[in-house]
Amino acid sequence: MDKPFTIRAIIFLTASLLLTLFPKKVLYWQQKFVSFLVTKLHFKFMELFAEHREEEGTHAIRIIGIFFLIVSIGLFVYAYFN
């Protein structure tokens, strides 16, 4: 079993579980971080990212979480056979 790929798979698995189980909380922290970047660091080009609907954001976050889950499964399989 390949240890670096196992560690990468665990990282992707953790990210996928967080994104699929807690999409509203992730979206809340993401919007909070973007508003910090816009107000404190004057990144005006990121204003568009702060203005989107919650339903669209949670749906997109869940899709990204499912993609990360598929990547982690692929990494686990690759790590097991190497």
Backbone atoms as SQL, in Angstrom:
CREATE TABLE atoms (id INTEGER PRIMARY KEY, chain TEXT, resi INTEGER, resn TEXT, atom TEXT, x REAL, y REAL, z REAL);
INSERT INTO atoms VALUES
  (1, 'A', 1, 'MET', 'N', 0.848, -1.180, 0.000),
  (2, 'A', 1, 'MET', 'CA', 0.000, 0.000, 0.000),
  (3, 'A', 1, 'MET', 'C', 0.890, 1.239, 0.000),
  (4, 'A', 2, 'ASP', 'N', 0.586, 2.147, -0.893),
  (5, 'A', 2, 'ASP', 'CA', 1.363, 3.365, -1.067),
  (6, 'A', 2, 'ASP', 'C', 0.902, 4.418, -0.055),
  (7, 'A', 3, 'LYS', 'N', 1.784, 4.815, 0.855),
  (8, 'A', 3, 'LYS', 'CA', 1.403, 5.722, 1.940),
  (9, 'A', 3, 'LYS', 'C', 1.072, 7.137, 1.483),
  (10, 'A', 4, 'PRO', 'N', 1.841, 7.748, 0.570),
  (11, 'A', 4, 'PRO', 'CA', 1.464, 9.119, 0.161),
  (12, 'A', 4, 'PRO', 'C', 0.080, 9.188, -0.493),
  (13, 'A', 5, 'PHE', 'N', -0.264, 8.199, -1.296),
  (14, 'A', 5, 'PHE', 'CA', -1.586, 8.216, -1.932),
  (15, 'A', 5, 'PHE', 'C', -2.689, 7.909, -0.925),
  (16, 'A', 6, 'THR', 'N', -2.376, 7.131, 0.100),
  (17, 'A', 6, 'THR', 'CA', -3.362, 6.892, 1.150),
  (18, 'A', 6, 'THR', 'C', -3.639, 8.175, 1.921),
  (19, 'A', 7, 'ILE', 'N', -2.597, 8.927, 2.214),
  (20, 'A', 7, 'ILE', 'CA', -2.777, 10.203, 2.914),
  (21, 'A', 7, 'ILE', 'C', -3.575, 11.174, 2.054),
  (22, 'A', 8, 'ARG', 'N', -3.287, 11.226, 0.775),
  (23, 'A', 8, 'ARG', 'CA', -4.056, 12.099, -0.135),
  (24, 'A', 8, 'ARG', 'C', -5.519, 11.670, -0.190),
  (25, 'A', 9, 'ALA', 'N', -5.749, 10.370, -0.199),
  (26, 'A', 9, 'ALA', 'CA', -7.121, 9.873, -0.234),
  (27, 'A', 9, 'ALA', 'C', -7.872, 10.243, 1.042),
  (28, 'A', 10, 'ILE', 'N', -7.194, 10.180, 2.184),
  (29, 'A', 10, 'ILE', 'CA', -7.840, 10.553, 3.440),
  (30, 'A', 10, 'ILE', 'C', -8.164, 12.042, 3.456),
  (31, 'A', 11, 'ILE', 'N', -7.288, 12.867, 2.910),
  (32, 'A', 11, 'ILE', 'CA', -7.543, 14.307, 2.841),
  (33, 'A', 11, 'ILE', 'C', -8.751, 14.588, 1.953),
  (34, 'A', 12, 'PHE', 'N', -8.819, 13.962, 0.790),
  (35, 'A', 12, 'PHE', 'CA', -9.971, 14.153, -0.098),
  (36, 'A', 12, 'PHE', 'C', -11.251, 13.600, 0.512),
  (37, 'A', 13, 'LEU', 'N', -11.150, 12.486, 1.241),
  (38, 'A', 13, 'LEU', 'CA', -12.331, 11.918, 1.890),
  (39, 'A', 13, 'LEU', 'C', -12.859, 12.858, 2.966),
  (40, 'A', 14, 'THR', 'N', -11.966, 13.436, 3.749),
  (41, 'A', 14, 'THR', 'CA', -12.379, 14.383, 4.779),
  (42, 'A', 14, 'THR', 'C', -13.055, 15.607, 4.165),
  (43, 'A', 15, 'ALA', 'N', -12.465, 16.135, 3.107),
  (44, 'A', 15, 'ALA', 'CA', -13.053, 17.295, 2.434),
  (45, 'A', 15, 'ALA', 'C', -14.421, 16.953, 1.842),
  (46, 'A', 16, 'SER', 'N', -14.537, 15.768, 1.254),
  (47, 'A', 16, 'SER', 'CA', -15.819, 15.400, 0.646),
  (48, 'A', 16, 'SER', 'C', -16.898, 15.219, 1.705),
  (49, 'A', 17, 'LEU', 'N', -16.550, 14.646, 2.834),
  (50, 'A', 17, 'LEU', 'CA', -17.540, 14.479, 3.896),
  (51, 'A', 17, 'LEU', 'C', -17.981, 15.817, 4.466),
  (52, 'A', 18, 'LEU', 'N', -17.046, 16.728, 4.650),
  (53, 'A', 18, 'LEU', 'CA', -17.418, 18.055, 5.145),
  (54, 'A', 18, 'LEU', 'C', -18.318, 18.790, 4.157),
  (55, 'A', 19, 'LEU', 'N', -17.993, 18.693, 2.874),
  (56, 'A', 19, 'LEU', 'CA', -18.782, 19.409, 1.866),
  (57, 'A', 19, 'LEU', 'C', -20.167, 18.807, 1.678),
  (58, 'A', 20, 'THR', 'N', -20.296, 17.494, 1.776),
  (59, 'A', 20, 'THR', 'CA', -21.615, 16.888, 1.558),
  (60, 'A', 20, 'THR', 'C', -22.484, 16.914, 2.808),
  (61, 'A', 21, 'LEU', 'N', -21.882, 16.845, 3.988),
  (62, 'A', 21, 'LEU', 'CA', -22.684, 16.807, 5.214),
  (63, 'A', 21, 'LEU', 'C', -23.041, 18.198, 5.745),
  (64, 'A', 22, 'PHE', 'N', -22.170, 19.168, 5.542),
  (65, 'A', 22, 'PHE', 'CA', -22.393, 20.511, 6.079),
  (66, 'A', 22, 'PHE', 'C', -22.258, 21.589, 5.007),
  (67, 'A', 23, 'PRO', 'N', -23.078, 21.554, 3.955),
  (68, 'A', 23, 'PRO', 'CA', -22.899, 22.540, 2.875),
  (69, 'A', 23, 'PRO', 'C', -23.258, 23.964, 3.295),
  (70, 'A', 24, 'LYS', 'N', -24.253, 24.136, 4.163),
  (71, 'A', 24, 'LYS', 'CA', -24.639, 25.484, 4.573),
  (72, 'A', 24, 'LYS', 'C', -23.573, 26.122, 5.452),
  (73, 'A', 25, 'LYS', 'N', -22.962, 25.328, 6.304),
  (74, 'A', 25, 'LYS', 'CA', -21.906, 25.855, 7.165),
  (75, 'A', 25, 'LYS', 'C', -20.668, 26.225, 6.349),
  (76, 'A', 26, 'VAL', 'N', -20.339, 25.390, 5.359),
  (77, 'A', 26, 'VAL', 'CA', -19.202, 25.692, 4.483),
  (78, 'A', 26, 'VAL', 'C', -19.478, 26.958, 3.678),
  (79, 'A', 27, 'LEU', 'N', -20.693, 27.095, 3.182),
  (80, 'A', 27, 'LEU', 'CA', -21.061, 28.293, 2.424),
  (81, 'A', 27, 'LEU', 'C', -21.010, 29.528, 3.308),
  (82, 'A', 28, 'TYR', 'N', -21.436, 29.405, 4.555),
  (83, 'A', 28, 'TYR', 'CA', -21.382, 30.529, 5.491),
  (84, 'A', 28, 'TYR', 'C', -19.939, 30.985, 5.700),
  (85, 'A', 29, 'TRP', 'N', -19.025, 30.050, 5.943),
  (86, 'A', 29, 'TRP', 'CA', -17.625, 30.416, 6.150),
  (87, 'A', 29, 'TRP', 'C', -16.984, 30.945, 4.875),
  (88, 'A', 30, 'GLN', 'N', -17.409, 30.412, 3.748),
  (89, 'A', 30, 'GLN', 'CA', -16.881, 30.890, 2.470),
  (90, 'A', 30, 'GLN', 'C', -17.314, 32.338, 2.217),
  (91, 'A', 31, 'GLN', 'N', -18.575, 32.638, 2.466),
  (92, 'A', 31, 'GLN', 'CA', -19.055, 34.004, 2.279),
  (93, 'A', 31, 'GLN', 'C', -18.417, 34.966, 3.279),
  (94, 'A', 32, 'LYS', 'N', -18.191, 34.496, 4.486),
  (95, 'A', 32, 'LYS', 'CA', -17.539, 35.319, 5.495),
  (96, 'A', 32, 'LYS', 'C', -16.105, 35.653, 5.085),
  (97, 'A', 33, 'PHE', 'N', -15.404, 34.684, 4.541),
  (98, 'A', 33, 'PHE', 'CA', -14.034, 34.908, 4.093),
  (99, 'A', 33, 'PHE', 'C', -13.984, 35.852, 2.897),
  (100, 'A', 34, 'VAL', 'N', -14.907, 35.690, 1.969),
  (101, 'A', 34, 'VAL', 'CA', -14.939, 36.574, 0.797),
  (102, 'A', 34, 'VAL', 'C', -15.273, 38.006, 1.215),
  (103, 'A', 35, 'SER', 'N', -16.196, 38.178, 2.142),
  (104, 'A', 35, 'SER', 'CA', -16.513, 39.535, 2.600),
  (105, 'A', 35, 'SER', 'C', -15.318, 40.153, 3.323),
  (106, 'A', 36, 'PHE', 'N', -14.535, 39.351, 4.034),
  (107, 'A', 36, 'PHE', 'CA', -13.310, 39.856, 4.645),
  (108, 'A', 36, 'PHE', 'C', -12.328, 40.319, 3.579),
  (109, 'A', 37, 'LEU', 'N', -12.176, 39.517, 2.526),
  (110, 'A', 37, 'LEU', 'CA', -11.248, 39.899, 1.458),
  (111, 'A', 37, 'LEU', 'C', -11.682, 41.183, 0.761),
  (112, 'A', 38, 'VAL', 'N', -12.982, 41.353, 0.594),
  (113, 'A', 38, 'VAL', 'CA', -13.487, 42.539, -0.095),
  (114, 'A', 38, 'VAL', 'C', -13.345, 43.772, 0.788),
  (115, 'A', 39, 'THR', 'N', -13.683, 43.662, 2.061),
  (116, 'A', 39, 'THR', 'CA', -13.682, 44.852, 2.913),
  (117, 'A', 39, 'THR', 'C', -12.298, 45.216, 3.425),
  (118, 'A', 40, 'LYS', 'N', -11.571, 44.260, 3.924),
  (119, 'A', 40, 'LYS', 'CA', -10.297, 44.576, 4.568),
  (120, 'A', 40, 'LYS', 'C', -9.125, 44.662, 3.591),
  (121, 'A', 41, 'LEU', 'N', -9.084, 43.765, 2.621),
  (122, 'A', 41, 'LEU', 'CA', -7.955, 43.735, 1.709),
  (123, 'A', 41, 'LEU', 'C', -8.249, 44.406, 0.362),
  (124, 'A', 42, 'HIS', 'N', -9.477, 44.917, 0.203),
  (125, 'A', 42, 'HIS', 'CA', -9.891, 45.675, -0.976),
  (126, 'A', 42, 'HIS', 'C', -9.755, 44.875, -2.274),
  (127, 'A', 43, 'PHE', 'N', -10.184, 43.622, -2.231),
  (128, 'A', 43, 'PHE', 'CA', -10.246, 42.813, -3.449),
  (129, 'A', 43, 'PHE', 'C', -11.628, 43.013, -4.061),
  (130, 'A', 44, 'LYS', 'N', -11.794, 44.065, -4.824),
  (131, 'A', 44, 'LYS', 'CA', -13.101, 44.425, -5.380),
  (132, 'A', 44, 'LYS', 'C', -13.614, 43.435, -6.412),
  (133, 'A', 45, 'PHE', 'N', -12.697, 42.691, -7.048),
  (134, 'A', 45, 'PHE', 'CA', -13.134, 41.746, -8.069),
  (135, 'A', 45, 'PHE', 'C', -13.863, 40.551, -7.462),
  (136, 'A', 46, 'MET', 'N', -13.803, 40.365, -6.149),
  (137, 'A', 46, 'MET', 'CA', -14.453, 39.228, -5.508),
  (138, 'A', 46, 'MET', 'C', -15.861, 39.554, -5.007),
  (139, 'A', 47, 'GLU', 'N', -16.349, 40.759, -5.289),
  (140, 'A', 47, 'GLU', 'CA', -17.690, 41.129, -4.850),
  (141, 'A', 47, 'GLU', 'C', -18.759, 40.245, -5.467),
  (142, 'A', 48, 'LEU', 'N', -18.532, 39.777, -6.683),
  (143, 'A', 48, 'LEU', 'CA', -19.517, 38.919, -7.346),
  (144, 'A', 48, 'LEU', 'C', -19.644, 37.567, -6.641),
  (145, 'A', 49, 'PHE', 'N', -18.572, 37.094, -6.030),
  (146, 'A', 49, 'PHE', 'CA', -18.638, 35.811, -5.334),
  (147, 'A', 49, 'PHE', 'C', -19.453, 35.904, -4.052),
  (148, 'A', 50, 'ALA', 'N', -19.536, 37.080, -3.460),
  (149, 'A', 50, 'ALA', 'CA', -20.276, 37.245, -2.217),
  (150, 'A', 50, 'ALA', 'C', -21.780, 37.333, -2.453),
  (151, 'A', 51, 'GLU', 'N', -22.185, 37.611, -3.682),
  (152, 'A', 51, 'GLU', 'CA', -23.597, 37.822, -3.982),
  (153, 'A', 51, 'GLU', 'C', -24.185, 36.658, -4.776),
  (154, 'A', 52, 'HIS', 'N', -24.446, 35.550, -4.117),
  (155, 'A', 52, 'HIS', 'CA', -25.148, 34.456, -4.786),
  (156, 'A', 52, 'HIS', 'C', -26.108, 33.807, -3.799),
  (157, 'A', 53, 'ARG', 'N', -27.039, 33.081, -4.328),
  (158, 'A', 53, 'ARG', 'CA', -28.099, 32.497, -3.513),
  (159, 'A', 53, 'ARG', 'C', -27.611, 31.283, -2.739),
  (160, 'A', 54, 'GLU', 'N', -28.286, 31.026, -1.645),
  (161, 'A', 54, 'GLU', 'CA', -27.880, 29.927, -0.773),
  (162, 'A', 54, 'GLU', 'C', -28.178, 28.567, -1.407),
  (163, 'A', 55, 'GLU', 'N', -29.309, 28.444, -2.099),
  (164, 'A', 55, 'GLU', 'CA', -29.670, 27.160, -2.710),
  (165, 'A', 55, 'GLU', 'C', -28.674, 26.766, -3.804),
  (166, 'A', 56, 'GLU', 'N', -28.313, 27.723, -4.645),
  (167, 'A', 56, 'GLU', 'CA', -27.352, 27.441, -5.712),
  (168, 'A', 56, 'GLU', 'C', -25.987, 27.094, -5.139),
  (169, 'A', 57, 'GLY', 'N', -25.602, 27.788, -4.091),
  (170, 'A', 57, 'GLY', 'CA', -24.305, 27.541, -3.480),
  (171, 'A', 57, 'GLY', 'C', -24.225, 26.186, -2.803),
  (172, 'A', 58, 'THR', 'N', -25.277, 25.809, -2.059),
  (173, 'A', 58, 'THR', 'CA', -25.250, 24.517, -1.382),
  (174, 'A', 58, 'THR', 'C', -25.299, 23.373, -2.391),
  (175, 'A', 59, 'HIS', 'N', -26.023, 23.564, -3.482),
  (176, 'A', 59, 'HIS', 'CA', -26.081, 22.526, -4.511),
  (177, 'A', 59, 'HIS', 'C', -24.705, 22.336, -5.161),
  (178, 'A', 60, 'ALA', 'N', -24.046, 23.431, -5.465),
  (179, 'A', 60, 'ALA', 'CA', -22.714, 23.349, -6.069),
  (180, 'A', 60, 'ALA', 'C', -21.703, 22.746, -5.105),
  (181, 'A', 61, 'ILE', 'N', -21.812, 23.087, -3.838),
  (182, 'A', 61, 'ILE', 'CA', -20.893, 22.536, -2.833),
  (183, 'A', 61, 'ILE', 'C', -21.099, 21.033, -2.697),
  (184, 'A', 62, 'ARG', 'N', -22.337, 20.582, -2.739),
  (185, 'A', 62, 'ARG', 'CA', -22.585, 19.132, -2.666),
  (186, 'A', 62, 'ARG', 'C', -22.020, 18.402, -3.877),
  (187, 'A', 63, 'ILE', 'N', -22.130, 18.990, -5.045),
  (188, 'A', 63, 'ILE', 'CA', -21.572, 18.373, -6.253),
  (189, 'A', 63, 'ILE', 'C', -20.052, 18.287, -6.147),
  (190, 'A', 64, 'ILE', 'N', -19.420, 19.332, -5.643),
  (191, 'A', 64, 'ILE', 'CA', -17.970, 19.295, -5.441),
  (192, 'A', 64, 'ILE', 'C', -17.601, 18.233, -4.420),
  (193, 'A', 65, 'GLY', 'N', -18.410, 18.075, -3.382),
  (194, 'A', 65, 'GLY', 'CA', -18.172, 17.034, -2.390),
  (195, 'A', 65, 'GLY', 'C', -18.266, 15.637, -2.980),
  (196, 'A', 66, 'ILE', 'N', -19.217, 15.416, -3.869),
  (197, 'A', 66, 'ILE', 'CA', -19.342, 14.115, -4.526),
  (198, 'A', 66, 'ILE', 'C', -18.148, 13.866, -5.436),
  (199, 'A', 67, 'PHE', 'N', -17.693, 14.913, -6.127),
  (200, 'A', 67, 'PHE', 'CA', -16.499, 14.777, -6.963),
  (201, 'A', 67, 'PHE', 'C', -15.279, 14.424, -6.116),
  (202, 'A', 68, 'PHE', 'N', -15.108, 15.075, -4.970),
  (203, 'A', 68, 'PHE', 'CA', -13.998, 14.753, -4.076),
  (204, 'A', 68, 'PHE', 'C', -14.104, 13.322, -3.559),
  (205, 'A', 69, 'LEU', 'N', -15.310, 12.836, -3.333),
  (206, 'A', 69, 'LEU', 'CA', -15.491, 11.455, -2.891),
  (207, 'A', 69, 'LEU', 'C', -15.035, 10.471, -3.962),
  (208, 'A', 70, 'ILE', 'N', -15.369, 10.759, -5.205),
  (209, 'A', 70, 'ILE', 'CA', -14.930, 9.904, -6.312),
  (210, 'A', 70, 'ILE', 'C', -13.410, 9.920, -6.434),
  (211, 'A', 71, 'VAL', 'N', -12.811, 11.099, -6.282),
  (212, 'A', 71, 'VAL', 'CA', -11.352, 11.197, -6.334),
  (213, 'A', 71, 'VAL', 'C', -10.719, 10.415, -5.198),
  (214, 'A', 72, 'SER', 'N', -11.284, 10.499, -3.999),
  (215, 'A', 72, 'SER', 'CA', -10.709, 9.766, -2.868),
  (216, 'A', 72, 'SER', 'C', -10.834, 8.259, -3.045),
  (217, 'A', 73, 'ILE', 'N', -11.925, 7.804, -3.611),
  (218, 'A', 73, 'ILE', 'CA', -12.066, 6.367, -3.875),
  (219, 'A', 73, 'ILE', 'C', -11.022, 5.922, -4.892),
  (220, 'A', 74, 'GLY', 'N', -10.823, 6.724, -5.940),
  (221, 'A', 74, 'GLY', 'CA', -9.788, 6.409, -6.922),
  (222, 'A', 74, 'GLY', 'C', -8.402, 6.367, -6.307),
  (223, 'A', 75, 'LEU', 'N', -8.112, 7.299, -5.422),
  (224, 'A', 75, 'LEU', 'CA', -6.812, 7.311, -4.764),
  (225, 'A', 75, 'LEU', 'C', -6.635, 6.115, -3.838),
  (226, 'A', 76, 'PHE', 'N', -7.700, 5.724, -3.131),
  (227, 'A', 76, 'PHE', 'CA', -7.621, 4.531, -2.275),
  (228, 'A', 76, 'PHE', 'C', -7.350, 3.281, -3.105),
  (229, 'A', 77, 'VAL', 'N', -8.024, 3.163, -4.238),
  (230, 'A', 77, 'VAL', 'CA', -7.814, 1.997, -5.105),
  (231, 'A', 77, 'VAL', 'C', -6.391, 1.989, -5.656),
  (232, 'A', 78, 'TYR', 'N', -5.913, 3.146, -6.085),
  (233, 'A', 78, 'TYR', 'CA', -4.550, 3.236, -6.598),
  (234, 'A', 78, 'TYR', 'C', -3.525, 2.910, -5.497),
  (235, 'A', 79, 'ALA', 'N', -3.759, 3.406, -4.290),
  (236, 'A', 79, 'ALA', 'CA', -2.844, 3.151, -3.181),
  (237, 'A', 79, 'ALA', 'C', -2.854, 1.685, -2.782),
  (238, 'A', 80, 'TYR', 'N', -3.999, 1.052, -2.891),
  (239, 'A', 80, 'TYR', 'CA', -4.087, -0.367, -2.496),
  (240, 'A', 80, 'TYR', 'C', -3.339, -1.264, -3.468),
  (241, 'A', 81, 'PHE', 'N', -3.403, -0.968, -4.756),
  (242, 'A', 81, 'PHE', 'CA', -2.775, -1.842, -5.744),
  (243, 'A', 81, 'PHE', 'C', -1.319, -1.489, -6.034),
  (244, 'A', 82, 'ASN', 'N', -0.778, -0.481, -5.404),
  (245, 'A', 82, 'ASN', 'CA', 0.645, -0.142, -5.583),
  (246, 'A', 82, 'ASN', 'C', 1.434, -0.465, -4.353);
